[in-house]
Coordinates of N, CA and C and ligand atoms in Angstrom, one line a residue:
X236 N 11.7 8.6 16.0 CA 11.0 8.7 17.2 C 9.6 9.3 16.9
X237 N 8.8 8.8 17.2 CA 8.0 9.1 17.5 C 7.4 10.9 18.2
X238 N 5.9 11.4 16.9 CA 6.0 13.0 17.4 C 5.0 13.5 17.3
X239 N 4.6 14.2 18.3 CA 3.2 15.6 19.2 C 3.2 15.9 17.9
X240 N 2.1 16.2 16.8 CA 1.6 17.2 15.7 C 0.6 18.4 15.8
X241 N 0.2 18.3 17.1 CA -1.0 19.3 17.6 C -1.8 18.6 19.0
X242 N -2.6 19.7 19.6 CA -3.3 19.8 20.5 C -5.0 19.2 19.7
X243 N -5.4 18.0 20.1 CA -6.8 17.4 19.8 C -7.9 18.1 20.3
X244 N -7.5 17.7 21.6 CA -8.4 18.5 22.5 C -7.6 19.1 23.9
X245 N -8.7 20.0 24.8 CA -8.2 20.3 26.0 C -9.8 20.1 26.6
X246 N -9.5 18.6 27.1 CA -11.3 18.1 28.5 C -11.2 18.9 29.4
X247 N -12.7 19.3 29.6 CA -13.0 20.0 30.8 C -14.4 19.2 31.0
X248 N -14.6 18.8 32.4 CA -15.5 17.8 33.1 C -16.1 19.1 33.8
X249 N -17.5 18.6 33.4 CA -18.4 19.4 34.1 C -20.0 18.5 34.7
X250 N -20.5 19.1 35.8 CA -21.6 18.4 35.8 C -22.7 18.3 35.2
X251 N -23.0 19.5 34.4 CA -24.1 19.7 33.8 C -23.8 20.7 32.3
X252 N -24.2 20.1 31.0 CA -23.6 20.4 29.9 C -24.0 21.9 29.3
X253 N -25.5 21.9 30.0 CA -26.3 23.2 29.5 C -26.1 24.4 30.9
X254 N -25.8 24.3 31.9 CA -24.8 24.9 32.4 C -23.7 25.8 32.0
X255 N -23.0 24.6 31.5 CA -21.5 24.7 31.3 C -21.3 25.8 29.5
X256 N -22.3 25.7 29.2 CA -22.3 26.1 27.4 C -22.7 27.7 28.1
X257 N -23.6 27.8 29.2 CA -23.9 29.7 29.4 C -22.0 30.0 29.3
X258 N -21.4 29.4 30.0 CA -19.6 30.3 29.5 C -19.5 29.6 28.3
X259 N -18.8 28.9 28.3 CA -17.9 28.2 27.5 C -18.7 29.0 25.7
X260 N -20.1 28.9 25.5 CA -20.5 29.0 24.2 C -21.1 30.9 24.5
X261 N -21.7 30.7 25.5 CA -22.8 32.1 25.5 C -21.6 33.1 25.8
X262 N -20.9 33.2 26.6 CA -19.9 34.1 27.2 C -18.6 34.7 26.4
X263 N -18.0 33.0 26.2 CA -16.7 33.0 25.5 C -16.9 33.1 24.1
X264 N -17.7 32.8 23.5 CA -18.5 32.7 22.0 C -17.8 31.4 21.4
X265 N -17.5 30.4 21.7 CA -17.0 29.1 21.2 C -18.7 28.5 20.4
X266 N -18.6 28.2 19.1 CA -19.6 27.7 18.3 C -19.7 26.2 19.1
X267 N -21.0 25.2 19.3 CA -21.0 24.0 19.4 C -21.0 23.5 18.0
X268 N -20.4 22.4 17.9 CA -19.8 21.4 17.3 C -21.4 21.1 17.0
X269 N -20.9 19.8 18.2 CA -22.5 18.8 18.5 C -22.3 18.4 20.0
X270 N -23.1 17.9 20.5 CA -23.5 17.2 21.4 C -23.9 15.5 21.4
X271 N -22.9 14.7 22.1 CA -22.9 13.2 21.9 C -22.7 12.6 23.0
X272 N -23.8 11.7 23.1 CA -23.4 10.6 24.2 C -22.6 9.5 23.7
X273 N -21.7 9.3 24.4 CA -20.2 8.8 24.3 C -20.5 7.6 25.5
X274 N -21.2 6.1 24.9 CA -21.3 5.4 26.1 C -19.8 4.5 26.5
X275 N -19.1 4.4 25.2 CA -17.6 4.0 25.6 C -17.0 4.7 27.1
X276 N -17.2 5.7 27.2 CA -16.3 6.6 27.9 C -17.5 7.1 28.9
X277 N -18.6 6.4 29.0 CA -19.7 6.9 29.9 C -20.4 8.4 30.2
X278 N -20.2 8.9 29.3 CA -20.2 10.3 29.0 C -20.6 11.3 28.2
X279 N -21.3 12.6 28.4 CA -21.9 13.1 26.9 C -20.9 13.9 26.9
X280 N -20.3 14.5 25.6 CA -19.8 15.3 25.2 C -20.1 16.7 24.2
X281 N -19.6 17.5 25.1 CA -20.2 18.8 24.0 C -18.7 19.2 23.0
X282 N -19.3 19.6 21.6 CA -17.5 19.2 21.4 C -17.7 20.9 20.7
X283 N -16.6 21.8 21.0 CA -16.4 23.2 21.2 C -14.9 23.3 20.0
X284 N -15.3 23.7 19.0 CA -13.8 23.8 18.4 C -13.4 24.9 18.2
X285 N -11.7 25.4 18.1 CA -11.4 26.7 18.2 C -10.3 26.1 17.3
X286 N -10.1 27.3 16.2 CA -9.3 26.8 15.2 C -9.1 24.9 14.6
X287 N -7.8 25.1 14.9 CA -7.9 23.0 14.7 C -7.3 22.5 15.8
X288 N -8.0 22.6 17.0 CA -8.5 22.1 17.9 C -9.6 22.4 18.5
X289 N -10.0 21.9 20.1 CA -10.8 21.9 20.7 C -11.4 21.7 21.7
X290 N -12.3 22.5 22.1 CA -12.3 22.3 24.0 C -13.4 21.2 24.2
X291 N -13.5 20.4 24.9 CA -14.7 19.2 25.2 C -15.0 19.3 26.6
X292 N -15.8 19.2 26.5 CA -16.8 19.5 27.8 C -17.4 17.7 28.0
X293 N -17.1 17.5 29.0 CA -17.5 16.0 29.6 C -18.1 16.1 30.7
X294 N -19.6 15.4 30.4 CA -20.6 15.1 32.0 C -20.4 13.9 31.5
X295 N -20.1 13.3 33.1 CA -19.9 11.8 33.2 C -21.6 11.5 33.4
X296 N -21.5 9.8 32.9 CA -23.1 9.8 33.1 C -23.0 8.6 33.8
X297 N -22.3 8.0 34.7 CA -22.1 7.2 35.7 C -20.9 7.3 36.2
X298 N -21.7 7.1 37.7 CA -20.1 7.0 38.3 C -18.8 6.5 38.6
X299 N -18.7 5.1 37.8 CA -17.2 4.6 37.7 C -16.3 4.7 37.3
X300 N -16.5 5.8 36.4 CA -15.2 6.9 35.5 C -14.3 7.4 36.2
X301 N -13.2 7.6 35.6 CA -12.2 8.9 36.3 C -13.0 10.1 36.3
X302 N -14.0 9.9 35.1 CA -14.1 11.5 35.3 C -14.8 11.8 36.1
X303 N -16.1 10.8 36.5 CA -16.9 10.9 37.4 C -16.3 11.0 38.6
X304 N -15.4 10.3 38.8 CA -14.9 10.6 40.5 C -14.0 12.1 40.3
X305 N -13.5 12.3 39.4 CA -12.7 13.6 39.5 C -13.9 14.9 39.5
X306 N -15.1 14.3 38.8 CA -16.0 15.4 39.0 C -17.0 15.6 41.0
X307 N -16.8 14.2 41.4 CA -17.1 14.3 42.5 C -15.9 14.5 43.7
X308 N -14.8 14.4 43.1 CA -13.8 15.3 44.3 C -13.4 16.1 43.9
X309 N -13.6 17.3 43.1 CA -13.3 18.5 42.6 C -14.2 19.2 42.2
X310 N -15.5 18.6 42.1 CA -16.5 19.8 41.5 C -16.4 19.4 39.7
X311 N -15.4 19.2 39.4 CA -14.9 19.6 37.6 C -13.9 20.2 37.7
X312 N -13.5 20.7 36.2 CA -12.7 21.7 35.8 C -11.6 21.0 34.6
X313 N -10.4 21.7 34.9 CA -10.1 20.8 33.6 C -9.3 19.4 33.6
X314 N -9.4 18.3 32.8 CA -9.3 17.2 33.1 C -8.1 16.6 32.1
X315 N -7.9 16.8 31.3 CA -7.1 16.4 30.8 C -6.7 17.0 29.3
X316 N -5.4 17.0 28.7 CA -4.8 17.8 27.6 C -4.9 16.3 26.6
X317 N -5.2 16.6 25.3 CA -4.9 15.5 24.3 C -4.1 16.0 22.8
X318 N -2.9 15.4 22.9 CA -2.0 15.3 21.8 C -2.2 14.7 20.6
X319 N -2.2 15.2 19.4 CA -2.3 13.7 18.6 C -0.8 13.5 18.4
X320 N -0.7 12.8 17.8 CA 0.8 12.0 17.5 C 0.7 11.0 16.3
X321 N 2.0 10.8 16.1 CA 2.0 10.1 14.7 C 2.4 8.7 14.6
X322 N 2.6 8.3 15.4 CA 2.6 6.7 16.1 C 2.7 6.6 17.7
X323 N 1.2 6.2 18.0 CA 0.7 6.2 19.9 C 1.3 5.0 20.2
X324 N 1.8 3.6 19.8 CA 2.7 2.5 19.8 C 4.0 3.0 20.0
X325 N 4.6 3.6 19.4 CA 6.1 4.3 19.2 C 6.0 5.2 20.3
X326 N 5.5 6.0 20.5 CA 5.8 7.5 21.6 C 4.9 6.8 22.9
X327 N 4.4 5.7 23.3 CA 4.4 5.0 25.1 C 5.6 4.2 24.3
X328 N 6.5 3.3 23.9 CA 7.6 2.8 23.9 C 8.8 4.1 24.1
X329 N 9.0 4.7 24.0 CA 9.7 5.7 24.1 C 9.6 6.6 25.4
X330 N 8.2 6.8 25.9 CA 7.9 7.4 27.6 C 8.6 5.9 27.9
X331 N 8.3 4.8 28.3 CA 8.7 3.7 29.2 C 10.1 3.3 29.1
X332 N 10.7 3.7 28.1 CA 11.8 3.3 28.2 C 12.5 4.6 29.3
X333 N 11.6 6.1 29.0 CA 12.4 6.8 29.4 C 11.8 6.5 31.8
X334 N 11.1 6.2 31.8 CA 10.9 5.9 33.3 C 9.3 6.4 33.0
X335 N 9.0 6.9 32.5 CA 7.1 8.0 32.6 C 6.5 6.2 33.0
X336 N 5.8 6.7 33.6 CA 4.3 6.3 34.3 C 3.0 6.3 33.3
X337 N 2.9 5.1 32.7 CA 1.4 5.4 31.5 C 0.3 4.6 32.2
X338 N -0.6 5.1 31.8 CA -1.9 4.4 32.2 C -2.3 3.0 31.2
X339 N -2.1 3.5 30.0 CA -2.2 2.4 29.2 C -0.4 2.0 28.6
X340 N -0.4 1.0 29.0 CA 0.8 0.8 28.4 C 0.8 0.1 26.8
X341 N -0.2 -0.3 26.0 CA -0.6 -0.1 24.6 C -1.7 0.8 24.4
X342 N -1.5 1.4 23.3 CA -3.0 2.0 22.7 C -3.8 0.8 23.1
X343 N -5.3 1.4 22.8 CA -6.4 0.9 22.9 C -7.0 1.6 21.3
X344 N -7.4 0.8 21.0 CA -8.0 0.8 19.3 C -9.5 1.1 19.1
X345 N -9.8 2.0 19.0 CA -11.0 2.4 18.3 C -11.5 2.8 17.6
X346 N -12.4 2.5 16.5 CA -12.4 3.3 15.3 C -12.6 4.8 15.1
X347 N -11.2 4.4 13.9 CA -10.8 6.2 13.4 C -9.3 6.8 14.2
X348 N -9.4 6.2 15.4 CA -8.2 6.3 16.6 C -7.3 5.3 17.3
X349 N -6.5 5.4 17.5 CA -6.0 4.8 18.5 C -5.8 6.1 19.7
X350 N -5.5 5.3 21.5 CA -5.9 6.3 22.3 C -4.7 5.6 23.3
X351 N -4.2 6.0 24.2 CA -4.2 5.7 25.6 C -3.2 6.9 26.3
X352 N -3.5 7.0 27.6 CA -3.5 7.7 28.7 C -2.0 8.0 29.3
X353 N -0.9 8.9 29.6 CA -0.2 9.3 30.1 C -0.5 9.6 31.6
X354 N 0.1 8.9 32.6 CA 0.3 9.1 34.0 C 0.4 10.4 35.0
X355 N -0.7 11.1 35.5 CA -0.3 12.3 35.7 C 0.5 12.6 37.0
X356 N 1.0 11.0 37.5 CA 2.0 11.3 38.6 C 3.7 11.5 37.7
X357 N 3.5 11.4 36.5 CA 4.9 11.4 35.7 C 5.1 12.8 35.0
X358 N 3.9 13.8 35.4 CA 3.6 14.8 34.2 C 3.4 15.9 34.9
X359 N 3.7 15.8 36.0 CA 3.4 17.1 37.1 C 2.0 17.7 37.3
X360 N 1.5 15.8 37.3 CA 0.2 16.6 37.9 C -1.6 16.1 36.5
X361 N -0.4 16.4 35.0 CA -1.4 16.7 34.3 C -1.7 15.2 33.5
X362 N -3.4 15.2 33.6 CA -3.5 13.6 32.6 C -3.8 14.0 31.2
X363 N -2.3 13.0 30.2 CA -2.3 13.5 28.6 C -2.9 12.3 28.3
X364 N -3.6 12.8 27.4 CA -4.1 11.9 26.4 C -3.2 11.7 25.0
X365 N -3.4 10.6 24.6 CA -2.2 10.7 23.1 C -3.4 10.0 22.6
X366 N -3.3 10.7 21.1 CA -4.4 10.1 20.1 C -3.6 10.0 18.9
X367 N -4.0 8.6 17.7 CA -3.1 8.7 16.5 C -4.7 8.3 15.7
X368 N -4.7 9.7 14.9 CA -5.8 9.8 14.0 C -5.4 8.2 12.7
X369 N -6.3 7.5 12.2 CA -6.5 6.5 11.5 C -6.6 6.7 10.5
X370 N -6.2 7.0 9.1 CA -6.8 7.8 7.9 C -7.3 6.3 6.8
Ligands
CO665 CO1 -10.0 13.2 25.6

């Protein structure tokens, strides 16, 4: 079966990235990574690591995202938890069989990763990301 190895990241959607760094970097003292515009995902990212993981900061940079609409009916905040795992094929065969709700029902492949989305009406609420790092 298919298995969780760690926490990737924990997204937090925000609307403005130099904002969002007076806490997250000035306050909390999280070092930035870098800062990337991510046009896959419509989005810059500031990427915030703490130990071996990491907090991501996402401004959506158009509005037909989840995250952009989750940023326009909520303001922001946090958006979603990401797992890595050790086969993202194997562990959604394994949610579906068990009844869960996925957004992607295959990974989606992109280089370095495979990715897809856990249902947050099956998760009480919360949208998981599952990542299987590519070596
Ligand atoms: Co993510």
């Amino acid at each position: 079966m298919a298995k969780l190895t760690k926490i990737n990241h924990i997204a937090v959607v925000v609307p403005d990235i130099d904002e969002a760094l007076k806490f997250w970097r000035d306050a909390l003292g999280i070092a930035v990574d870098h800062v990337e515009d991510v046009p896959s995902q419509k989005s810059t990212v500031a990427f915030l690591p703490v130990a071996d993981t990491e907090v991501e900061l996402v401004k959506p940079t158009a509005p037909d995202t989840g995250a952009a609409k989750f940023l326009a009916e909520r303001g922001g905040g946090m958006h979603h938890l990401c797992f890595e795992v050790d086969d993202v094929a194997g562990m959604l065969a394994d949610l579906k069989a068990k009844g869960i709700r996925l957004i992607n029902e295959e990974p989606i492949e992109l280089p370095g990763r495979k990715m897809a989305f856990i249902h947050p009406k099956s998760t009480g609420g919360v949208l998981i990301e599952l990542y299987e790092i590519i070596k």
